Short mmCIF file of C-alpha atoms in Angstrom, two decimals:
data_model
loop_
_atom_site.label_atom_id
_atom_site.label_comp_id
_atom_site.label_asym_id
_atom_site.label_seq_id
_atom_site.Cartn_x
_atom_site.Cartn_y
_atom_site.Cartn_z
CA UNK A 1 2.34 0.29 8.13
CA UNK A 2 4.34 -1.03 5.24
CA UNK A 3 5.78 2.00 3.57
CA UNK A 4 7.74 0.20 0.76
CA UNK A 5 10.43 3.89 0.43
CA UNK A 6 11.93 2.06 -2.62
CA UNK A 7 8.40 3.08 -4.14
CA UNK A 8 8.78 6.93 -5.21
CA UNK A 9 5.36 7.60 -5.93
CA UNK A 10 1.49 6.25 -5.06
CA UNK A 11 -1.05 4.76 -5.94
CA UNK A 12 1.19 1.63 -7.25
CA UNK A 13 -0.03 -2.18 -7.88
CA UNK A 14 2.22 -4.80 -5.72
CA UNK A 15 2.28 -8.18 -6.84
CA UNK A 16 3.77 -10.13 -3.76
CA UNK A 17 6.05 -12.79 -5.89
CA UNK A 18 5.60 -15.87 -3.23
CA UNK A 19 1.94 -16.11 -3.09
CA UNK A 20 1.26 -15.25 -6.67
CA UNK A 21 3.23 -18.44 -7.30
CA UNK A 22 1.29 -20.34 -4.75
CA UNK A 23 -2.10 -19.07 -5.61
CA UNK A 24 -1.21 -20.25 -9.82
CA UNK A 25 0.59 -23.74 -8.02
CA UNK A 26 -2.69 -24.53 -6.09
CA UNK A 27 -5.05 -24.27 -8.98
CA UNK A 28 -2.74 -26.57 -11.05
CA UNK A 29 -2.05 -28.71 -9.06
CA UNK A 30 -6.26 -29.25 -8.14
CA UNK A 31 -6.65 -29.09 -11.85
CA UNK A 32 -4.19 -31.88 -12.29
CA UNK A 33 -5.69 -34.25 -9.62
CA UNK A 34 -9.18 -34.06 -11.15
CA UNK A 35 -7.67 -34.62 -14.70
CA UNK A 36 -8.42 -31.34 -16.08
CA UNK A 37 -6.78 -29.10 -18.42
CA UNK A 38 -6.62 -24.95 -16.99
CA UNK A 39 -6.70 -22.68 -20.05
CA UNK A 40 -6.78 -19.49 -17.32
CA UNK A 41 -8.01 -16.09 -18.60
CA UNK A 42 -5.42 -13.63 -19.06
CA UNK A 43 -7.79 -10.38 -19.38
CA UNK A 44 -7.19 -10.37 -15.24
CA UNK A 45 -3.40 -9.54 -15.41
CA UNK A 46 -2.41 -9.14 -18.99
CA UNK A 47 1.13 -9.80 -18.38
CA UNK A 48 3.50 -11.63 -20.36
CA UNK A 49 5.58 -12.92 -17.15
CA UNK A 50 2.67 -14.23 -15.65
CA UNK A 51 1.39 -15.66 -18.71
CA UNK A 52 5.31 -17.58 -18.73
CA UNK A 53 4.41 -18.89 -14.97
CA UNK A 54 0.75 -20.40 -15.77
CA UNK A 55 2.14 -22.27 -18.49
CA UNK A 56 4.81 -23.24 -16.66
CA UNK A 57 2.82 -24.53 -14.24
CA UNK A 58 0.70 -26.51 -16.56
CA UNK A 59 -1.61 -24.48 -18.02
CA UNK A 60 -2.71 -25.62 -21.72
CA UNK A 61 -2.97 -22.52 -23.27
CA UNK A 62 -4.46 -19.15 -22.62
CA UNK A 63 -7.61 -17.61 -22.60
CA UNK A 64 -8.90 -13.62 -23.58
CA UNK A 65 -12.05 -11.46 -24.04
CA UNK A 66 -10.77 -10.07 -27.08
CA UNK A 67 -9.05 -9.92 -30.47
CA UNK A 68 -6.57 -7.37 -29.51
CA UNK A 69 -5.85 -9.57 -26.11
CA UNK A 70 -5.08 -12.45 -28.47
CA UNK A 71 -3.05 -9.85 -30.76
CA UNK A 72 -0.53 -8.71 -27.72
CA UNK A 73 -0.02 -12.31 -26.24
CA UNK A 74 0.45 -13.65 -29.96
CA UNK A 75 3.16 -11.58 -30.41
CA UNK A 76 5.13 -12.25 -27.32
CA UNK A 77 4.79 -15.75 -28.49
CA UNK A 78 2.10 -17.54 -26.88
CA UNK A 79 0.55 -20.10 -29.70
CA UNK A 80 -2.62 -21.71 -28.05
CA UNK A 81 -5.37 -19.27 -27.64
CA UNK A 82 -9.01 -19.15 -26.87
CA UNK A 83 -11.25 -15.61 -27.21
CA UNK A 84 -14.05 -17.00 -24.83
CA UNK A 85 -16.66 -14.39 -26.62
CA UNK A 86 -19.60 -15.02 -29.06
CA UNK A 87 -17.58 -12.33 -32.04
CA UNK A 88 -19.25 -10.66 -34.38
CA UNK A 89 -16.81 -10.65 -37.19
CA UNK A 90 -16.89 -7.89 -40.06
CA UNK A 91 -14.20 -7.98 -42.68
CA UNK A 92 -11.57 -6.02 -40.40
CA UNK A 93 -11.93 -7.97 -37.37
CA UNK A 94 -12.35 -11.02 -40.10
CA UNK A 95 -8.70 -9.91 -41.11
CA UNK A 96 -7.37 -9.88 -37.94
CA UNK A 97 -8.21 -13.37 -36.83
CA UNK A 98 -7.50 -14.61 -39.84
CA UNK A 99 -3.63 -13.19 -39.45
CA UNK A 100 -4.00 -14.39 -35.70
CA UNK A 101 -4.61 -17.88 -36.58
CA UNK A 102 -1.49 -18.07 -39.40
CA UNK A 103 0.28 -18.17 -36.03
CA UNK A 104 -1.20 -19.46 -32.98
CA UNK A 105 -4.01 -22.69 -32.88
CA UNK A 106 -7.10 -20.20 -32.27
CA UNK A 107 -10.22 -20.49 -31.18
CA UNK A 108 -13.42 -19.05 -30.90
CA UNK A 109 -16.79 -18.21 -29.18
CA UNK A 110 -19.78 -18.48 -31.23
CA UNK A 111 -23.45 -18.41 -29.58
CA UNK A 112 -25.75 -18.01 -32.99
CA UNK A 113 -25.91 -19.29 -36.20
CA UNK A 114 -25.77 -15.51 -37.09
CA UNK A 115 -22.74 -14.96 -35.88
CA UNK A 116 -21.34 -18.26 -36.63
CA UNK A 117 -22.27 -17.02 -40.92
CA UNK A 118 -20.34 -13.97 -39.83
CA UNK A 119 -17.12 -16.08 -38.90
CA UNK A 120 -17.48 -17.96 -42.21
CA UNK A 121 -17.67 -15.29 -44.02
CA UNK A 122 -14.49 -13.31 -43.08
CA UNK A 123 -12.62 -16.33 -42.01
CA UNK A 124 -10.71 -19.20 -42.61
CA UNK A 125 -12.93 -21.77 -41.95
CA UNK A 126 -10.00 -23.87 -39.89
CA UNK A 127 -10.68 -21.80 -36.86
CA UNK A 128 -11.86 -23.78 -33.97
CA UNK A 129 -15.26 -22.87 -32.79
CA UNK A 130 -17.30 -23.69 -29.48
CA UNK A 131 -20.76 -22.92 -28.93
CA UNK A 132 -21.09 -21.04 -25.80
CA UNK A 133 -23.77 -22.10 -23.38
CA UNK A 134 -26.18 -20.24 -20.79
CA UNK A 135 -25.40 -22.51 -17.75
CA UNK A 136 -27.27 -19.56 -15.13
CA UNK A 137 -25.79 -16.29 -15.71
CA UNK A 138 -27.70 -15.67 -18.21
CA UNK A 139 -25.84 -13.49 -20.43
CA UNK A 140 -24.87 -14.65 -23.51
CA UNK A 141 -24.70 -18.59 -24.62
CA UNK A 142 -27.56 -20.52 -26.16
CA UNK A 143 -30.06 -22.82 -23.76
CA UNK A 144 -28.16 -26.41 -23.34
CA UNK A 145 -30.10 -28.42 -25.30
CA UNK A 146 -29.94 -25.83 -28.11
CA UNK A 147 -26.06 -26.45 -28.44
CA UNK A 148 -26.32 -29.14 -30.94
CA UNK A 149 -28.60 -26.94 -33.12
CA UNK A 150 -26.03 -24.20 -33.07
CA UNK A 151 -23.00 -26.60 -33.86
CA UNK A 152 -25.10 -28.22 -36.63
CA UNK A 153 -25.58 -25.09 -38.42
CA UNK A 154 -21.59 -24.33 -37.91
CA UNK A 155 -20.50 -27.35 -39.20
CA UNK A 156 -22.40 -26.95 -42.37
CA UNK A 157 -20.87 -23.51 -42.74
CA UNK A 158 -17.42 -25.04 -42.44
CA UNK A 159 -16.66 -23.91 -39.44
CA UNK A 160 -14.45 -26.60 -37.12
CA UNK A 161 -16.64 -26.80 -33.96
CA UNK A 162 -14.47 -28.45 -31.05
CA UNK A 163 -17.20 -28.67 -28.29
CA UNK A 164 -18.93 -26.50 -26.24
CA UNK A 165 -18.36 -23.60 -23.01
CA UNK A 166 -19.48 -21.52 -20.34
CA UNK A 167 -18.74 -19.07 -17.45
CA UNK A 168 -20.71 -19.57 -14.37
CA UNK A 169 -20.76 -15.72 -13.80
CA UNK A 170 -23.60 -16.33 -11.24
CA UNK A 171 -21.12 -17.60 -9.05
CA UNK A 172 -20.41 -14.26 -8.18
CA UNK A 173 -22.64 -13.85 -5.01
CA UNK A 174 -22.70 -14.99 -1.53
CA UNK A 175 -23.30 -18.68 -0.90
CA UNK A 176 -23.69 -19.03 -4.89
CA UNK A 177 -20.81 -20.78 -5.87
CA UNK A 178 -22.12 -24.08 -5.21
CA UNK A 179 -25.03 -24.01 -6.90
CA UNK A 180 -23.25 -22.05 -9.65
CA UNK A 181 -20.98 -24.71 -10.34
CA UNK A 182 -23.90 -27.85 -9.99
CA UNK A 183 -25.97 -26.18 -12.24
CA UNK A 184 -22.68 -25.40 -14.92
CA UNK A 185 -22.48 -28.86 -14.33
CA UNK A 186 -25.58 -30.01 -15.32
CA UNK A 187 -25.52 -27.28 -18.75
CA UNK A 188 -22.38 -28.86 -19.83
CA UNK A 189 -23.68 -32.31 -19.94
CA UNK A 190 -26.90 -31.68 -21.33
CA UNK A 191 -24.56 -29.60 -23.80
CA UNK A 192 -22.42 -32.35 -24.73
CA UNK A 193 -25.16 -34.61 -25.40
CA UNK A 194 -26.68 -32.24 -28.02
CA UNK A 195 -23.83 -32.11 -29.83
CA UNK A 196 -23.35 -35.89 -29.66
CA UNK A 197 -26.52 -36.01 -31.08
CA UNK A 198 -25.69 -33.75 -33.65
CA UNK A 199 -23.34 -36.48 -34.72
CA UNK A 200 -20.40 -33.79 -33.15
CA UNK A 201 -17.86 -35.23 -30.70
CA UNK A 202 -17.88 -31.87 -28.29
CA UNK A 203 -12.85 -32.68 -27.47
CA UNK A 204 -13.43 -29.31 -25.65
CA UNK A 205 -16.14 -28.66 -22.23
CA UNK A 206 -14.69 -25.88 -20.83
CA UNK A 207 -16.05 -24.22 -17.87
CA UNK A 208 -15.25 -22.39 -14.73
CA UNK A 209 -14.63 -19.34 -12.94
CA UNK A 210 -12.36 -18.51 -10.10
CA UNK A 211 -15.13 -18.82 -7.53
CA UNK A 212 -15.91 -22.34 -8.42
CA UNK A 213 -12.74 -23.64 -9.80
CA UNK A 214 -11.17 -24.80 -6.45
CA UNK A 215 -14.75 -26.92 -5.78
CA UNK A 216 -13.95 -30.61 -6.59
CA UNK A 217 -17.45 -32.18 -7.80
CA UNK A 218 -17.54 -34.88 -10.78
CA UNK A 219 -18.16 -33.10 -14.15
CA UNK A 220 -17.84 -33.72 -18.23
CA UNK A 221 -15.63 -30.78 -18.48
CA UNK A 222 -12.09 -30.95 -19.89
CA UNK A 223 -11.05 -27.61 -19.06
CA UNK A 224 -11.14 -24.60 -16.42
CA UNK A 225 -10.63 -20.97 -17.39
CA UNK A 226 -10.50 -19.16 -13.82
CA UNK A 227 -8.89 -15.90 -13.88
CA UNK A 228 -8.93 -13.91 -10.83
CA UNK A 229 -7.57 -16.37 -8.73
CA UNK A 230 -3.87 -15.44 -10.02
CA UNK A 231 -4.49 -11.86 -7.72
CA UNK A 232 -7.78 -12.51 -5.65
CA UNK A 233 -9.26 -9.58 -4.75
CA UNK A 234 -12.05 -8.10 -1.99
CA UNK A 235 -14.87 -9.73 -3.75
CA UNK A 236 -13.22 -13.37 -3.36
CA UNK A 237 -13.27 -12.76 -0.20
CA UNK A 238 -16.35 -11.77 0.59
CA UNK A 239 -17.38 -15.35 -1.33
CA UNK A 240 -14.80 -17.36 0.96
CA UNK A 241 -13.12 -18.33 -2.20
CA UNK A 242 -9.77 -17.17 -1.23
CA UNK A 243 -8.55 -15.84 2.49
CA UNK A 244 -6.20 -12.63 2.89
CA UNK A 245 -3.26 -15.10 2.70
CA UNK A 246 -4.10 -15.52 -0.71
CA UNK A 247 -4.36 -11.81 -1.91
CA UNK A 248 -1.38 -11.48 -3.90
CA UNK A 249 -2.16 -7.74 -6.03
CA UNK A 250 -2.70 -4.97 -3.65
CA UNK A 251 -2.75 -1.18 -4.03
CA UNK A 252 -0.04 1.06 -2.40
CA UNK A 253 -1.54 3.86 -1.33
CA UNK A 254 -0.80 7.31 0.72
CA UNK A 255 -3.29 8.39 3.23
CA UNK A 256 -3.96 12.75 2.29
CA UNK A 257 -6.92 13.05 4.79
CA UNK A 258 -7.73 11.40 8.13
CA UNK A 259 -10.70 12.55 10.49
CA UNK A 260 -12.32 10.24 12.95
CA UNK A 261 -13.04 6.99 11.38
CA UNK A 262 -12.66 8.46 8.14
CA UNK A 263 -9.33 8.08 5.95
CA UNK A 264 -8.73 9.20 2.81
CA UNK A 265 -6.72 7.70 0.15
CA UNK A 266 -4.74 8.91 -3.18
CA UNK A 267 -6.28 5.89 -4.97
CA UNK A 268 -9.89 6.45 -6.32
CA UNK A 269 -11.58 5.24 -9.06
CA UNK A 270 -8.89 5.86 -11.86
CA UNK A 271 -6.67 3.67 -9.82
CA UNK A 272 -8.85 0.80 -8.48
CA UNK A 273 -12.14 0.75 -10.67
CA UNK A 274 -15.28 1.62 -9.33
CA UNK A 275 -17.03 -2.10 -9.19
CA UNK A 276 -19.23 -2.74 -6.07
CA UNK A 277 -21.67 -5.64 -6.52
CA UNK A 278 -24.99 -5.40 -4.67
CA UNK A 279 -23.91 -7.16 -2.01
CA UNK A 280 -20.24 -6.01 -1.48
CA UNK A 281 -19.67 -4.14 1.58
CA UNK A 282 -17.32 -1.78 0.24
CA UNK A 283 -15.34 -0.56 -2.93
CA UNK A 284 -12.63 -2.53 -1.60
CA UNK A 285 -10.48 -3.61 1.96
CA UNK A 286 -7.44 -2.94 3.54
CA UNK A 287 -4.66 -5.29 4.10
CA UNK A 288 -4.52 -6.36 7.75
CA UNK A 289 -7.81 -4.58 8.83
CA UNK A 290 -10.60 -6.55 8.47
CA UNK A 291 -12.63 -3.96 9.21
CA UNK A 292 -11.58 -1.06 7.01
CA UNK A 293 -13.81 -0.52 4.30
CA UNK A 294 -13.74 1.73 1.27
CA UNK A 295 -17.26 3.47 1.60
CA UNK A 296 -16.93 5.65 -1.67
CA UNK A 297 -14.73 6.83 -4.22
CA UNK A 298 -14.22 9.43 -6.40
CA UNK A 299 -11.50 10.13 -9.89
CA UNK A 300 -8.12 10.55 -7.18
CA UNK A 301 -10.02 10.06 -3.80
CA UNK A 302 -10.74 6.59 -1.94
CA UNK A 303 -12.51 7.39 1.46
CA UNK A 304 -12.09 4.42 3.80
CA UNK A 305 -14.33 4.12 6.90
CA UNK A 306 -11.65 2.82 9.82
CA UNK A 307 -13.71 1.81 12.51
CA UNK A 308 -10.53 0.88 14.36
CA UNK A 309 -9.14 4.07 15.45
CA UNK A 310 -6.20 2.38 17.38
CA UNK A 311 -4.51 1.46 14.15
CA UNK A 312 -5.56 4.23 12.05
CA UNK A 313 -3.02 5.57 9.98
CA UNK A 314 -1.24 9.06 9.91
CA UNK A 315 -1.56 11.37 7.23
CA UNK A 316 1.54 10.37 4.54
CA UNK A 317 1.57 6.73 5.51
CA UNK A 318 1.19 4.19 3.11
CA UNK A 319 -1.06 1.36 3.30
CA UNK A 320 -2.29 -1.61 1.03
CA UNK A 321 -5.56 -1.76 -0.96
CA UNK A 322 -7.31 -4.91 -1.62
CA UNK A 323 -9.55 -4.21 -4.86
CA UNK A 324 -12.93 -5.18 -4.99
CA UNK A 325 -12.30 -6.43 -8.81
CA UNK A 326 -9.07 -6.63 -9.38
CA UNK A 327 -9.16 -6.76 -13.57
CA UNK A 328 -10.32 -3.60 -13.87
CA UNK A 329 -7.31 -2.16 -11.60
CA UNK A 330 -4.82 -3.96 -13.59
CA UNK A 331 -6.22 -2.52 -16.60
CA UNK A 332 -5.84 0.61 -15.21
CA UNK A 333 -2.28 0.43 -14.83
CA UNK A 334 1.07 0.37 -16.43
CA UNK A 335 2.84 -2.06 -14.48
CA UNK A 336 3.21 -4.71 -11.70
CA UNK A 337 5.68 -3.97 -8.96
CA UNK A 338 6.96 -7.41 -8.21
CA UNK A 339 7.91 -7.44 -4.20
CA UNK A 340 9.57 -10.18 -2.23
CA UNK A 341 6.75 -11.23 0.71
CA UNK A 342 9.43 -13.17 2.36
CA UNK A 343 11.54 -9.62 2.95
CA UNK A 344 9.28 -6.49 3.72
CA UNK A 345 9.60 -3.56 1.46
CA UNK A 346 11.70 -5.61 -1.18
CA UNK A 347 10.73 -4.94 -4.27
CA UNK A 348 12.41 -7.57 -6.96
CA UNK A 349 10.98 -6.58 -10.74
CA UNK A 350 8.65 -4.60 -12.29
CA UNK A 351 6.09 -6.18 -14.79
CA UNK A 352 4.29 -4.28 -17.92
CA UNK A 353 0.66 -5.05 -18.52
CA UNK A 354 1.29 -6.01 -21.72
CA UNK A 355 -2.41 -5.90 -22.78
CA UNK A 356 -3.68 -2.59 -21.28
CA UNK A 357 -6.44 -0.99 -23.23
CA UNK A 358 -6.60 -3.87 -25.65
CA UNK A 359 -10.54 -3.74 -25.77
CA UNK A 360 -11.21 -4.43 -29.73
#
């Protein structure tokens, strides 16, 4: 077991340095070779350092779920920003993009004329807008051919409308990936048409998700805005989007209970999140035992079922979570613990999520 005694206390995230930078090289560089643009969503880590490294890399800008997301990478000086979410703007929030865009090229999610009157009305009307699309998840975003009708009635509010997006969310399931990302596919063209149509030239088709960004297939979009696949986590590997070589956030953790097959961690729900999709097998894995499965979890408890009782560990040893969804850990947390895979137990930095909490 990995004990990392540099570490003082547990639970703790670890961000292995080495195949974080691999996992945001390998997505550029794909990106790059299929002349696209990756605009990747910083709500998964919401850290300023690894915000540096994606641009670095390539990345055109950033993307966020919310206003105060846009607020804390604003002010560390990121100017390109995208809040992929239909707003509903009152005068307060109104104020706040308003300051937002006095500094940074912003844009915006709209999926209604509604809310699109909303924008209008609170905003400067230089914002850049795009019409989100349904393309299967079918969660927010208009139908694809209603795109130009939305955009239309935008545009004759003022409102700059750049083009159009989506998020294949129903990528998120075993052997759904590929038909997630045909059918985006399809949505974005039939999106782009409308606004053609519409007499508006759609610069922006921006798509993806971390489970279908790595799948080369011919598309209209300019732009990806994958997330997880800075960390990957237990349910990208339960999709075969990523392989444990690519897992670079885990959870240190101490075992305080072992019985049997049963171990008990100091990292429940408080620490990892408590996501478990229908078809996960577990709250989360183990690093190095592909078996181990976290069968339940409570506040401060994380009860593992270790089916290999060879290589189960001893109470006080310290082993290494892989979350089932690894945004909501890092929003759980304070910081990143930066190691050095190359050296065991090295630990090199220490990383502030930067955008904790920020859920406005």
């Amino acid at each position: 077991m990995i004990a990392f005694p540099s570490i003082d206390a547990t639970p703790a995230l670890l961000v292995d340095r080495a195949v974080l930078d691999g996992n945001i090289a390998r997505m550029a560089a794909s990106a790059r070779e299929r002349g696209l643009d990756v605009r990747p969503h910083a709500k998964t880590h919401k850290c300023i350092e690894i915000a540096h490294l994606q641009l670095a890399a390539g990345a055109r800008g950033l993307t966020v779920a919310t206003v105060s997301e846009a607020e804390a990478f604003a002010q560390a000086g990121f100017d390109d920003i995208f809040i992929a979410y239909p707003l509903w703007v009152d005068a307060a929030r109104g104020a706040r993009l308003q300051a937002l865009s006095e500094t940074v090229q912003l844009t915006v999610g709209i999926d209604s004329a509604a809310g699109a009157r909303t924008l209008a009305d609170h905003c400067d009307t230089s914002i850049g807008v795009l019409v989100e699309i349904d393309s299967g998840h079918h969660r927010t975003g208009v139908a694809p051919e209603q795109a130009g009708v939305v955009a239309s009635e935008a545009q004759a509010l003022g409102l700059n409308v750049l083009g159009v997006f989506t998020f294949p969310g129903h990528s998120y399931g075993p052997g759904l990936p590929h038909v997630a990302v045909a059918e985006e596919t399809d949505a974005l063209a039939v999106a782009a048409a409308a606004l053609r149509d519409a007499g508006i030239d759609p610069v922006v088709i921006s798509g993806g998700s971390s489970p279908t960004a790595l799948i080369e297939t011919p598309s209209v979009a300019t732009e990806l805005r994958p997330g997880v696949y800075v960390f990957g986590d237990a349910q990208q590997l339960e999709l075969d989007a990523v392989t444990e070589a690519d897992i670079a956030l885990t959870v240190l953790a101490t075992v305080v209970s072992a019985r049997g097959e049963v171990v008990v961690l100091d990292s429940g729900s408080k620490t990892l999140g408590a996501d478990r999709a229908s078809w996960a097998t577990g709250y989360g894995r183990i690093l190095g035992e592909p078996d181990a499965r976290i069968t339940a979890l409570s506040e401060h408890h994380a009860t593992v079922g270790w089916p290999n009782t060879s290589t189960r560990p001893d109470l006080g040893q310290r082993v290494r979570v892989i979350p089932n969804h690894v945004c909501n850990t890092v929003n759980l947390a304070d910081e990143l613990i930066v190691t050095d895979g190359r050296h065991a137990d090295a630990v090199v930095d220490r990383w502030r999520v930067a955008a904790r909490g920020c859920n406005t």
